[in-house]
Amino acid sequence: MAWTNYGMFLVLSSFGLLFLQWLRAKEYHHRKLHEVWAKLSVVGVSPGSRISFFGAVAKSILSTRQLVNEGYHRFSKTLDRPFALPTTWVRSGSVVVLPPSRVPLLTQPDRTSEAEWTNLPGLVETIQLPYIITDPNIYQNVLHFEVVRRKMQYRDMERLAPVTADEVDKAFRDIWGAATTWKTMNGWEACGRVISRVSQRILIGLPLSRDESLLETSRQYANSLLVGGAIINCFPPALRWIVAPLVTLRARYFQARFVNILVPVVEERIRYWEAGRDDSPDDFLQWMIPICAKEGVDQLDATRIALRLVSLLTPLIFAVCYVFSHCVLDVHGSAAGVDVLESLREECVRVSAEYPGLATSESVNALFRIDSTLRESMRVSDVAVTNLFRDVTSGEIDVGNGMRIGPGVRMVFPTQNIHLDPDNYKDPRKYDAFRFSRPYENVKGDKRERELITTTTPTFLPFGYGRHACPGRWFAAQLMKQALAYMVLNYELELVGEPVKRKALLNTMVPPVNVQVRVRRRT
């Protein structure tokens, strides 16, 4: 009996010590967080006022753009200091906005002897994937991004260019039509359907990539996922478990439809791979199967692979569609639109005759004005107010100004303000289609490196910067350049009504989903 009591005493003592250690660690963590926030100025808040702070958090839903703009000019530019941005996005009620001078931090390794940080939580929570995809392995073990790194780099574009060129032609003919009379279309959907179809030719191959039911399902899923994520982020984290199941109903419905269509195809492709067939398709789905197999038999599950393909619909369809659609609207809505289109057409005709056609990466790479037109649109028509999220998972990161940031604090960069800063770009709010190509026009033997769509710099950040710059940017760039060149050569387009004024919902710039355009095939 004595031994039993002694054993019980040891067990209880051990649990007691563990509990005390947990309390001490929690208290230390809260103290360190308090030290971080105490050193920061909070934009949009009266000093020391908690009522003002909660008001700023609520205000951020519709005024994040204005709050970041205020903080950028008061703290980032004038003092080169980080500032706290109130937001409903994170549990702490604020994120730390780092000044542009800290962008080089993104080039350092994710793990050092002092700390470890990651961009994954910010990306996942932007679209709130946990409320839509119930298998966390899909967004925690991102094997599909490894496929992008291995199979969609610059060296792979020559192989993919004729495939996407063929699909661009067929998609425009089927969706925009071959009639030489004007017809009115929803501009966002018209551009999105073309991009969706061409992207999925590479994602899942023929004939499924042309299945109208699948294409519409995937497009609706990508749109509802982004919209749903933006709405969920407008609610405090404590309420999301109530709100999210309702908000994500639409996205989960389209996800289930997409997966149900894909699973039989994935199962067939797995059999192709197991049989070692030489005639296996050359597309993303087939590339992914051996990479999943190396991770273990559980990763070779057809439903899990289908969900991985689903998770790529947002970067492959929504993001590329966002840029392409805005570029079309930026060009046709600019004062110099007519001259820009004439100059683009001259380049496309000249390059097509030289190579011939635009079905090789070499010919697409020669479209410098097309490239500049898209890059400029990415600069002025950002998808978000802030970006390049980083969360520290262990240790502390030195961000300057005597500040070290540990776990529990999300850091972001004011990317939109960086892109619209007059110190970085002349007349930055003007859409200047040839801003990046003009310096090289009629200059022979110029050995300066051009700033292309795929070039990331501390002042051009749509594709990220440093170690986590978008690995699929060469594919996205080539696809958009082929699509824009085809449109310029083969269609006339006019905007219907007034240009759409851009608005932000929390951190997301709302896309022009209702814009109308008139199009007709050129004769």
Short mmCIF file of C-alpha atoms in Angstrom, two decimals:
data_model
loop_
_atom_site.label_atom_id
_atom_site.label_comp_id
_atom_site.label_asym_id
_atom_site.label_seq_id
_atom_site.Cartn_x
_atom_site.Cartn_y
_atom_site.Cartn_z
CA MET A 1 0.00 0.00 0.00
CA ALA A 2 2.87 2.33 0.86
CA TRP A 3 4.45 1.67 -2.52
CA THR A 4 1.13 2.43 -4.21
CA ASN A 5 0.82 5.74 -2.38
CA TYR A 6 4.43 6.58 -3.16
CA GLY A 7 3.88 5.82 -6.84
CA MET A 8 0.74 7.94 -6.90
CA PHE A 9 2.66 10.75 -5.23
CA LEU A 10 5.37 10.59 -7.92
CA VAL A 11 2.80 10.61 -10.74
CA LEU A 12 0.92 13.57 -9.28
CA SER A 13 4.17 15.42 -8.58
CA SER A 14 5.31 14.87 -12.16
CA PHE A 15 2.05 16.16 -13.56
CA GLY A 16 2.24 19.12 -11.17
CA LEU A 17 5.75 19.99 -12.32
CA LEU A 18 4.76 19.67 -15.97
CA PHE A 19 1.76 21.93 -15.36
CA LEU A 20 3.95 24.54 -13.65
CA GLN A 21 6.43 24.40 -16.54
CA TRP A 22 3.55 24.88 -18.98
CA LEU A 23 2.29 27.88 -17.01
CA ARG A 24 5.78 29.39 -16.88
CA ALA A 25 6.27 28.85 -20.62
CA LYS A 26 2.87 30.41 -21.35
CA GLU A 27 3.59 33.38 -19.10
CA TYR A 28 7.01 33.83 -20.74
CA HIS A 29 5.42 33.66 -24.18
CA HIS A 30 2.78 36.27 -23.28
CA ARG A 31 5.46 38.50 -21.78
CA LYS A 32 7.57 38.29 -24.94
CA LEU A 33 4.52 39.10 -27.08
CA HIS A 34 3.71 42.06 -24.86
CA GLU A 35 7.28 43.34 -25.29
CA VAL A 36 6.90 43.20 -29.09
CA TRP A 37 3.56 45.02 -29.19
CA ALA A 38 4.75 47.59 -26.62
CA LYS A 39 7.52 48.70 -29.01
CA LEU A 40 5.16 49.23 -31.95
CA SER A 41 2.99 52.14 -32.95
CA VAL A 42 -0.52 50.98 -33.88
CA VAL A 43 -1.89 52.69 -36.96
CA GLY A 44 -5.41 54.12 -36.69
CA VAL A 45 -5.48 53.89 -32.86
CA SER A 46 -5.29 56.55 -30.16
CA PRO A 47 -2.39 55.76 -27.78
CA GLY A 48 -3.50 53.63 -24.79
CA SER A 49 -7.13 53.38 -25.90
CA ARG A 50 -8.50 49.82 -26.04
CA ILE A 51 -11.85 51.07 -27.35
CA SER A 52 -10.01 52.83 -30.17
CA PHE A 53 -8.07 49.60 -30.88
CA PHE A 54 -11.19 47.45 -31.16
CA GLY A 55 -12.75 50.11 -33.36
CA ALA A 56 -9.70 50.01 -35.64
CA VAL A 57 -9.94 46.19 -35.86
CA ALA A 58 -13.58 46.48 -36.96
CA LYS A 59 -12.70 49.35 -39.31
CA SER A 60 -10.02 47.22 -40.98
CA ILE A 61 -12.70 45.19 -42.80
CA LEU A 62 -13.30 48.05 -45.22
CA SER A 63 -10.33 50.32 -44.48
CA THR A 64 -7.22 48.11 -44.42
CA ARG A 65 -5.97 49.86 -47.55
CA GLN A 66 -6.24 53.28 -45.91
CA LEU A 67 -4.71 52.08 -42.63
CA VAL A 68 -1.70 50.53 -44.38
CA ASN A 69 -1.25 53.64 -46.49
CA GLU A 70 -1.22 55.78 -43.33
CA GLY A 71 1.25 53.49 -41.59
CA TYR A 72 3.49 53.28 -44.64
CA HIS A 73 3.95 57.04 -44.84
CA ARG A 74 4.12 57.67 -41.08
CA PHE A 75 6.40 54.81 -40.06
CA SER A 76 7.79 52.74 -42.95
CA LYS A 77 8.96 55.63 -45.09
CA THR A 78 9.63 58.40 -42.58
CA LEU A 79 11.13 56.38 -39.72
CA ASP A 80 12.04 53.03 -41.36
CA ARG A 81 10.15 51.31 -38.55
CA PRO A 82 7.64 48.45 -38.40
CA PHE A 83 4.11 49.25 -37.28
CA ALA A 84 1.14 47.27 -35.98
CA LEU A 85 -1.87 46.93 -38.28
CA PRO A 86 -5.20 46.15 -36.56
CA THR A 87 -7.04 43.36 -38.37
CA THR A 88 -9.69 40.71 -37.83
CA TRP A 89 -7.47 38.26 -39.74
CA VAL A 90 -5.40 36.95 -36.79
CA ARG A 91 -6.20 36.02 -33.21
CA SER A 92 -3.90 38.70 -31.77
CA GLY A 93 -5.91 41.43 -33.55
CA SER A 94 -2.81 42.86 -35.27
CA VAL A 95 -0.06 41.97 -37.70
CA VAL A 96 3.38 43.56 -37.84
CA VAL A 97 3.98 45.43 -41.09
CA LEU A 98 7.70 45.48 -41.82
CA PRO A 99 9.25 48.40 -43.75
CA PRO A 100 10.59 47.90 -47.30
CA SER A 101 14.17 47.94 -46.02
CA ARG A 102 13.50 44.52 -44.42
CA VAL A 103 12.56 42.80 -47.70
CA PRO A 104 16.09 41.24 -47.87
CA LEU A 105 15.10 39.16 -44.81
CA LEU A 106 13.16 37.01 -47.27
CA THR A 107 16.41 35.78 -48.80
CA GLN A 108 17.60 34.15 -45.58
CA PRO A 109 17.06 30.43 -44.87
CA ASP A 110 13.80 29.39 -43.23
CA ARG A 111 15.80 27.76 -40.46
CA THR A 112 18.88 29.21 -38.79
CA SER A 113 20.63 28.56 -35.49
CA GLU A 114 18.55 31.35 -33.94
CA ALA A 115 15.06 30.82 -35.35
CA GLU A 116 12.74 29.18 -37.84
CA TRP A 117 9.95 30.83 -39.80
CA THR A 118 7.48 29.90 -42.52
CA ASN A 119 5.05 31.43 -45.00
CA LEU A 120 2.60 28.50 -44.89
CA PRO A 121 0.15 29.60 -42.11
CA GLY A 122 -0.42 32.97 -43.77
CA LEU A 123 -1.10 31.38 -47.15
CA VAL A 124 -3.45 28.78 -45.67
CA GLU A 125 -5.37 31.30 -43.57
CA THR A 126 -5.75 33.77 -46.43
CA ILE A 127 -8.22 31.39 -48.07
CA GLN A 128 -9.07 29.49 -44.85
CA LEU A 129 -8.39 26.04 -46.33
CA PRO A 130 -8.99 24.14 -43.03
CA TYR A 131 -12.70 25.00 -43.29
CA ILE A 132 -12.91 23.60 -46.83
CA ILE A 133 -10.38 20.76 -47.13
CA THR A 134 -10.80 18.36 -44.22
CA ASP A 135 -7.53 16.52 -44.88
CA PRO A 136 -4.80 18.74 -43.35
CA ASN A 137 -2.08 16.75 -45.13
CA ILE A 138 -3.08 18.54 -48.35
CA TYR A 139 -1.98 21.97 -47.11
CA GLN A 140 0.62 20.95 -44.53
CA ASN A 141 2.57 18.53 -46.75
CA VAL A 142 2.55 20.42 -50.03
CA LEU A 143 3.86 17.74 -52.40
CA HIS A 144 2.11 19.42 -55.32
CA PHE A 145 4.37 22.45 -55.00
CA GLU A 146 7.34 20.11 -55.26
CA VAL A 147 5.96 19.02 -58.65
CA VAL A 148 5.86 22.68 -59.72
CA ARG A 149 9.50 23.12 -58.68
CA ARG A 150 10.60 20.05 -60.64
CA LYS A 151 8.44 20.24 -63.77
CA MET A 152 7.41 23.87 -64.38
CA GLN A 153 10.68 25.78 -64.31
CA TYR A 154 12.18 27.95 -67.05
CA ARG A 155 13.87 24.93 -68.66
CA ASP A 156 10.46 23.23 -69.07
CA MET A 157 8.75 26.08 -70.93
CA GLU A 158 10.00 25.02 -74.36
CA ARG A 159 8.21 21.68 -73.96
CA LEU A 160 4.98 23.28 -72.71
CA ALA A 161 4.77 26.25 -75.11
CA PRO A 162 3.26 24.43 -78.13
CA VAL A 163 0.68 22.73 -75.91
CA THR A 164 -0.54 25.97 -74.35
CA ALA A 165 -0.41 27.77 -77.73
CA ASP A 166 -2.71 25.13 -79.21
CA GLU A 167 -5.15 25.40 -76.31
CA VAL A 168 -5.10 29.22 -76.31
CA ASP A 169 -6.25 29.18 -79.96
CA LYS A 170 -9.02 26.64 -79.38
CA ALA A 171 -10.17 28.24 -76.10
CA PHE A 172 -10.52 31.72 -77.60
CA ARG A 173 -12.38 30.37 -80.63
CA ASP A 174 -14.79 28.35 -78.48
CA ILE A 175 -15.33 30.95 -75.73
CA TRP A 176 -14.92 34.35 -77.41
CA GLY A 177 -16.17 33.10 -80.76
CA ALA A 178 -15.23 33.63 -84.40
CA ALA A 179 -17.96 36.14 -85.28
CA THR A 180 -16.88 39.49 -86.69
CA THR A 181 -19.92 41.22 -85.19
CA TRP A 182 -19.84 42.70 -81.68
CA LYS A 183 -21.13 40.68 -78.73
CA THR A 184 -21.28 41.68 -75.07
CA MET A 185 -19.73 39.43 -72.43
CA ASN A 186 -18.82 39.50 -68.76
CA GLY A 187 -15.15 40.49 -68.98
CA TRP A 188 -14.05 38.68 -65.82
CA GLU A 189 -15.69 35.43 -66.91
CA ALA A 190 -14.54 35.74 -70.53
CA CYS A 191 -10.90 36.01 -69.48
CA GLY A 192 -11.24 33.49 -66.65
CA ARG A 193 -12.74 30.76 -68.82
CA VAL A 194 -9.86 31.00 -71.31
CA ILE A 195 -7.21 30.91 -68.59
CA SER A 196 -8.99 28.07 -66.80
CA ARG A 197 -9.16 25.91 -69.88
CA VAL A 198 -5.52 26.43 -70.91
CA SER A 199 -4.29 25.85 -67.35
CA GLN A 200 -6.19 22.62 -67.03
CA ARG A 201 -4.80 21.33 -70.32
CA ILE A 202 -1.49 21.22 -68.43
CA LEU A 203 -3.04 20.20 -65.12
CA ILE A 204 -5.08 17.15 -66.17
CA GLY A 205 -4.66 16.86 -69.95
CA LEU A 206 -7.05 15.97 -72.74
CA PRO A 207 -9.90 15.20 -73.08
CA LEU A 208 -11.00 16.05 -69.54
CA SER A 209 -9.50 19.56 -69.66
CA ARG A 210 -12.15 20.52 -72.25
CA ASP A 211 -15.08 19.08 -70.34
CA GLU A 212 -17.44 22.04 -69.88
CA SER A 213 -18.91 20.72 -66.64
CA LEU A 214 -15.46 20.28 -65.09
CA LEU A 215 -14.25 23.66 -66.33
CA GLU A 216 -17.22 25.52 -64.91
CA THR A 217 -16.98 23.59 -61.64
CA SER A 218 -13.29 24.39 -61.24
CA ARG A 219 -13.77 28.08 -62.07
CA GLN A 220 -16.67 28.43 -59.64
CA TYR A 221 -14.66 26.62 -56.96
CA ALA A 222 -11.62 28.88 -57.34
CA ASN A 223 -13.78 32.03 -57.18
CA SER A 224 -15.91 30.87 -54.24
CA LEU A 225 -12.82 29.75 -52.32
CA LEU A 226 -11.22 33.21 -52.55
CA VAL A 227 -14.44 35.07 -51.81
CA GLY A 228 -15.28 32.74 -48.93
CA GLY A 229 -11.83 33.11 -47.42
CA ALA A 230 -12.06 36.90 -47.59
CA ILE A 231 -15.48 36.87 -45.87
CA ILE A 232 -14.36 34.46 -43.13
CA ASN A 233 -11.36 36.64 -42.38
CA CYS A 234 -13.70 39.55 -41.70
CA PHE A 235 -14.99 37.71 -38.62
CA PRO A 236 -12.99 37.39 -35.39
CA PRO A 237 -11.28 33.97 -35.09
CA ALA A 238 -13.45 33.09 -32.07
CA LEU A 239 -16.59 33.24 -34.23
CA ARG A 240 -15.30 31.50 -37.34
CA TRP A 241 -16.32 28.02 -36.23
CA ILE A 242 -19.92 29.26 -36.44
CA VAL A 243 -19.66 31.34 -39.61
CA ALA A 244 -17.25 29.32 -41.75
CA PRO A 245 -19.41 26.21 -42.33
CA LEU A 246 -22.10 28.45 -43.84
CA VAL A 247 -19.76 30.67 -45.86
CA THR A 248 -17.89 27.69 -47.34
CA LEU A 249 -20.97 25.72 -48.42
CA ARG A 250 -20.59 26.83 -52.02
CA ALA A 251 -16.85 26.11 -52.20
CA ARG A 252 -17.28 22.68 -50.58
CA TYR A 253 -20.06 21.82 -53.02
CA PHE A 254 -17.91 22.61 -56.06
CA GLN A 255 -14.93 20.88 -54.48
CA ALA A 256 -16.93 17.66 -54.01
CA ARG A 257 -18.12 17.82 -57.63
CA PHE A 258 -14.58 18.36 -58.92
CA VAL A 259 -13.16 15.50 -56.84
CA ASN A 260 -15.92 13.10 -57.91
CA ILE A 261 -15.14 13.78 -61.57
CA LEU A 262 -11.39 13.46 -61.04
CA VAL A 263 -11.10 10.33 -58.87
CA PRO A 264 -11.77 7.76 -61.67
CA VAL A 265 -9.24 9.57 -63.89
CA VAL A 266 -6.63 9.57 -61.10
CA GLU A 267 -7.18 5.86 -60.50
CA GLU A 268 -6.62 5.17 -64.19
CA ARG A 269 -3.45 7.28 -64.22
CA ILE A 270 -2.09 5.40 -61.20
CA ARG A 271 -2.58 2.16 -63.15
CA TYR A 272 -0.68 3.72 -66.09
CA TRP A 273 2.21 4.52 -63.79
CA GLU A 274 2.22 1.12 -62.10
CA ALA A 275 2.29 -0.57 -65.52
CA GLY A 276 5.22 1.63 -66.62
CA ARG A 277 3.46 2.65 -69.83
CA ASP A 278 5.46 4.71 -72.31
CA ASP A 279 2.36 6.47 -73.63
CA SER A 280 1.42 8.08 -70.29
CA PRO A 281 0.20 11.69 -70.63
CA ASP A 282 2.67 14.52 -70.10
CA ASP A 283 0.70 16.62 -67.60
CA PHE A 284 0.75 17.70 -63.97
CA LEU A 285 -1.38 14.81 -62.76
CA GLN A 286 1.00 12.24 -64.23
CA TRP A 287 4.06 14.11 -62.92
CA MET A 288 2.64 14.11 -59.41
CA ILE A 289 1.95 10.36 -59.08
CA PRO A 290 5.58 9.15 -58.70
CA ILE A 291 6.36 11.99 -56.29
CA CYS A 292 3.37 10.99 -54.15
CA ALA A 293 4.37 7.33 -54.35
CA LYS A 294 7.82 8.11 -52.91
CA GLU A 295 6.13 9.61 -49.85
CA GLY A 296 4.30 6.36 -49.06
CA VAL A 297 1.25 4.39 -50.06
CA ASP A 298 -1.09 6.72 -48.15
CA GLN A 299 -0.11 9.55 -50.53
CA LEU A 300 -1.07 7.43 -53.54
CA ASP A 301 -4.75 7.59 -52.58
CA ALA A 302 -6.82 8.81 -55.54
CA THR A 303 -9.01 11.14 -53.46
CA ARG A 304 -5.98 12.71 -51.80
CA ILE A 305 -4.31 13.29 -55.18
CA ALA A 306 -7.55 14.80 -56.52
CA LEU A 307 -7.64 17.15 -53.54
CA ARG A 308 -4.07 18.20 -54.27
CA LEU A 309 -5.15 19.11 -57.79
CA VAL A 310 -8.10 21.02 -56.33
CA SER A 311 -5.76 23.03 -54.11
CA LEU A 312 -3.88 24.20 -57.21
CA LEU A 313 -6.98 25.72 -58.80
CA THR A 314 -6.57 28.96 -56.86
CA PRO A 315 -2.98 29.77 -57.95
CA LEU A 316 -3.44 28.27 -61.42
CA ILE A 317 -6.84 29.75 -62.25
CA PHE A 318 -7.85 32.58 -59.94
CA ALA A 319 -4.42 34.21 -59.60
CA VAL A 320 -3.51 33.99 -63.30
CA CYS A 321 -7.04 35.02 -64.31
CA TYR A 322 -6.81 37.99 -61.92
CA VAL A 323 -3.64 39.28 -63.58
CA PHE A 324 -4.78 38.60 -67.14
CA SER A 325 -8.23 40.14 -66.64
CA HIS A 326 -6.82 43.25 -64.99
CA CYS A 327 -4.25 43.62 -67.76
CA VAL A 328 -7.00 43.53 -70.41
CA LEU A 329 -8.97 46.14 -68.46
CA ASP A 330 -5.90 48.29 -67.69
CA VAL A 331 -4.88 48.46 -71.34
CA HIS A 332 -8.33 49.19 -72.73
CA GLY A 333 -9.15 51.60 -69.92
CA SER A 334 -5.98 53.68 -70.24
CA ALA A 335 -5.83 56.99 -72.09
CA ALA A 336 -3.15 55.58 -74.39
CA GLY A 337 -5.02 52.32 -74.98
CA VAL A 338 -5.36 52.64 -78.76
CA ASP A 339 -1.65 53.40 -79.24
CA VAL A 340 -0.65 50.64 -76.83
CA LEU A 341 -2.71 48.05 -78.72
CA GLU A 342 -1.27 49.17 -82.06
CA SER A 343 2.27 48.86 -80.70
CA LEU A 344 1.55 45.46 -79.18
CA ARG A 345 0.07 44.24 -82.45
CA GLU A 346 3.14 45.41 -84.37
CA GLU A 347 5.40 43.45 -82.02
CA CYS A 348 3.28 40.29 -82.20
CA VAL A 349 3.16 40.38 -86.02
CA ARG A 350 6.92 40.97 -86.25
CA VAL A 351 7.86 38.24 -83.77
CA SER A 352 5.38 35.76 -85.30
CA ALA A 353 6.95 36.30 -88.72
CA GLU A 354 10.49 35.96 -87.40
CA TYR A 355 10.12 32.60 -85.59
CA PRO A 356 7.40 31.83 -87.07
CA GLY A 357 4.34 31.74 -84.80
CA LEU A 358 4.16 32.05 -81.02
CA ALA A 359 4.26 28.36 -80.13
CA THR A 360 7.83 28.25 -78.83
CA SER A 361 9.30 29.65 -75.63
CA GLU A 362 11.91 31.46 -77.74
CA SER A 363 9.24 33.39 -79.64
CA VAL A 364 7.24 34.14 -76.47
CA ASN A 365 10.41 35.38 -74.76
CA ALA A 366 10.86 37.90 -77.59
CA LEU A 367 7.53 39.62 -76.76
CA PHE A 368 9.07 42.33 -74.59
CA ARG A 369 6.21 44.83 -74.92
CA ILE A 370 3.67 42.13 -74.09
CA ASP A 371 5.78 41.20 -71.08
CA SER A 372 6.02 44.82 -69.92
CA THR A 373 2.27 45.32 -70.35
CA LEU A 374 1.53 42.40 -68.03
CA ARG A 375 4.24 43.31 -65.52
CA GLU A 376 2.93 46.88 -65.28
CA SER A 377 -0.58 45.59 -64.64
CA MET A 378 0.73 43.34 -61.86
CA ARG A 379 2.38 46.42 -60.35
CA VAL A 380 -0.64 48.74 -60.36
CA SER A 381 -3.39 46.13 -59.88
CA ASP A 382 -2.23 44.15 -56.85
CA VAL A 383 -4.26 41.20 -55.63
CA ALA A 384 -3.70 42.22 -51.98
CA VAL A 385 -2.87 45.25 -49.84
CA THR A 386 -0.12 43.46 -47.90
CA ASN A 387 1.64 40.22 -48.76
CA LEU A 388 4.72 38.03 -48.18
CA PHE A 389 3.44 36.65 -44.86
CA ARG A 390 5.87 35.16 -42.35
CA ASP A 391 5.22 33.41 -39.01
CA VAL A 392 8.05 32.52 -36.62
CA THR A 393 7.67 28.92 -35.40
CA SER A 394 10.64 28.82 -33.00
CA GLY A 395 13.30 31.17 -31.68
CA GLU A 396 13.33 34.87 -32.55
CA ILE A 397 13.93 36.84 -35.76
CA ASP A 398 15.84 40.13 -35.56
CA VAL A 399 13.86 42.65 -37.66
CA GLY A 400 15.93 45.69 -36.69
CA ASN A 401 15.05 48.73 -34.57
CA GLY A 402 16.01 46.68 -31.50
CA MET A 403 13.09 44.35 -32.09
CA ARG A 404 13.13 40.57 -32.05
CA ILE A 405 9.97 38.70 -33.02
CA GLY A 406 9.09 35.19 -31.88
CA PRO A 407 6.11 32.82 -32.27
CA GLY A 408 2.61 34.28 -32.11
CA VAL A 409 3.22 37.31 -34.34
CA ARG A 410 2.52 37.41 -38.07
CA MET A 411 4.68 39.68 -40.20
CA VAL A 412 3.70 41.11 -43.60
CA PHE A 413 5.07 43.64 -46.07
CA PRO A 414 3.18 46.67 -47.50
CA THR A 415 3.51 45.41 -51.09
CA GLN A 416 0.84 47.61 -52.63
CA ASN A 417 2.43 50.77 -51.24
CA ILE A 418 5.88 49.61 -52.37
CA HIS A 419 4.54 49.21 -55.91
CA LEU A 420 2.95 52.68 -55.83
CA ASP A 421 5.84 54.53 -54.22
CA PRO A 422 7.15 57.47 -56.30
CA ASP A 423 10.65 56.71 -55.00
CA ASN A 424 10.43 53.37 -56.80
CA TYR A 425 8.50 54.31 -59.95
CA LYS A 426 7.98 57.58 -61.81
CA ASP A 427 4.32 58.65 -61.82
CA PRO A 428 3.50 55.37 -60.04
CA ARG A 429 -0.31 55.52 -60.19
CA LYS A 430 -0.31 55.87 -63.96
CA TYR A 431 -0.66 52.68 -65.97
CA ASP A 432 2.29 52.88 -68.36
CA ALA A 433 2.20 49.69 -70.43
CA PHE A 434 5.75 49.98 -71.76
CA ARG A 435 7.38 51.18 -68.53
CA PHE A 436 9.67 48.13 -68.45
CA SER A 437 10.35 47.69 -72.18
CA ARG A 438 10.78 51.30 -73.32
CA PRO A 439 14.35 51.70 -71.98
CA TYR A 440 15.49 48.92 -74.32
CA GLU A 441 13.69 49.99 -77.50
CA ASN A 442 16.02 50.70 -80.44
CA VAL A 443 19.11 50.07 -78.30
CA LYS A 444 21.58 47.68 -79.87
CA GLY A 445 24.03 45.67 -77.83
CA ASP A 446 22.45 46.63 -74.50
CA LYS A 447 23.71 44.06 -72.00
CA ARG A 448 21.61 45.25 -69.08
CA GLU A 449 19.38 42.58 -67.62
CA ARG A 450 15.74 43.29 -68.39
CA GLU A 451 13.11 43.35 -65.68
CA LEU A 452 10.60 40.78 -66.97
CA ILE A 453 7.39 39.45 -65.40
CA THR A 454 9.38 36.68 -63.76
CA THR A 455 12.02 39.03 -62.35
CA THR A 456 11.48 39.57 -58.63
CA THR A 457 13.07 42.65 -57.05
CA PRO A 458 12.64 44.46 -53.70
CA THR A 459 10.29 46.88 -55.51
CA PHE A 460 8.35 44.31 -57.59
CA LEU A 461 6.81 41.64 -55.39
CA PRO A 462 3.66 40.08 -56.97
CA PHE A 463 5.50 36.77 -57.35
CA GLY A 464 7.14 37.08 -53.94
CA TYR A 465 10.84 37.48 -53.28
CA GLY A 466 13.75 35.44 -52.04
CA ARG A 467 13.55 31.77 -51.12
CA HIS A 468 9.78 31.52 -51.53
CA ALA A 469 9.31 33.40 -54.81
CA CYS A 470 6.52 31.70 -56.78
CA PRO A 471 8.00 28.53 -58.36
CA GLY A 472 5.34 28.49 -61.09
CA ARG A 473 5.88 32.03 -62.33
CA TRP A 474 7.53 30.97 -65.61
CA PHE A 475 4.47 28.94 -66.57
CA ALA A 476 2.08 31.71 -65.51
CA ALA A 477 4.08 34.30 -67.45
CA GLN A 478 4.29 32.23 -70.63
CA LEU A 479 0.59 31.40 -70.54
CA MET A 480 -0.46 35.03 -70.01
CA LYS A 481 1.87 36.30 -72.73
CA GLN A 482 0.52 33.78 -75.24
CA ALA A 483 -3.08 34.65 -74.31
CA LEU A 484 -2.55 38.42 -74.48
CA ALA A 485 -0.68 38.18 -77.79
CA TYR A 486 -3.44 36.02 -79.26
CA MET A 487 -6.11 38.44 -78.10
CA VAL A 488 -4.26 41.44 -79.54
CA LEU A 489 -3.78 39.74 -82.91
CA ASN A 490 -7.25 38.28 -83.28
CA TYR A 491 -9.81 40.35 -81.34
CA GLU A 492 -11.08 43.86 -80.83
CA LEU A 493 -12.42 44.69 -77.39
CA GLU A 494 -14.23 47.66 -75.87
CA LEU A 495 -15.19 48.32 -72.26
CA VAL A 496 -18.88 48.81 -71.55
CA GLY A 497 -19.62 51.54 -69.01
CA GLU A 498 -17.26 53.37 -66.69
CA PRO A 499 -13.96 51.83 -65.54
CA VAL A 500 -14.37 49.81 -62.34
CA LYS A 501 -13.05 51.48 -59.17
CA ARG A 502 -10.93 49.08 -57.13
CA LYS A 503 -11.99 48.30 -53.56
CA ALA A 504 -10.49 46.24 -50.75
CA LEU A 505 -12.24 43.77 -48.47
CA LEU A 506 -9.88 43.48 -45.51
CA ASN A 507 -6.57 42.60 -47.20
CA THR A 508 -8.01 41.38 -50.51
CA MET A 509 -8.49 43.62 -53.53
CA VAL A 510 -11.95 42.72 -54.86
CA PRO A 511 -11.82 41.60 -58.51
CA PRO A 512 -14.07 43.25 -61.14
CA VAL A 513 -16.49 40.33 -61.39
CA ASN A 514 -19.31 42.37 -63.00
CA VAL A 515 -17.38 44.29 -65.66
CA GLN A 516 -18.87 44.06 -69.15
CA VAL A 517 -16.96 44.11 -72.45
CA ARG A 518 -17.81 43.97 -76.16
CA VAL A 519 -15.65 41.71 -78.36
CA ARG A 520 -15.44 40.69 -81.99
CA ARG A 521 -13.00 38.72 -84.10
CA ARG A 522 -10.67 40.82 -86.23
CA THR A 523 -11.02 40.44 -89.96
#
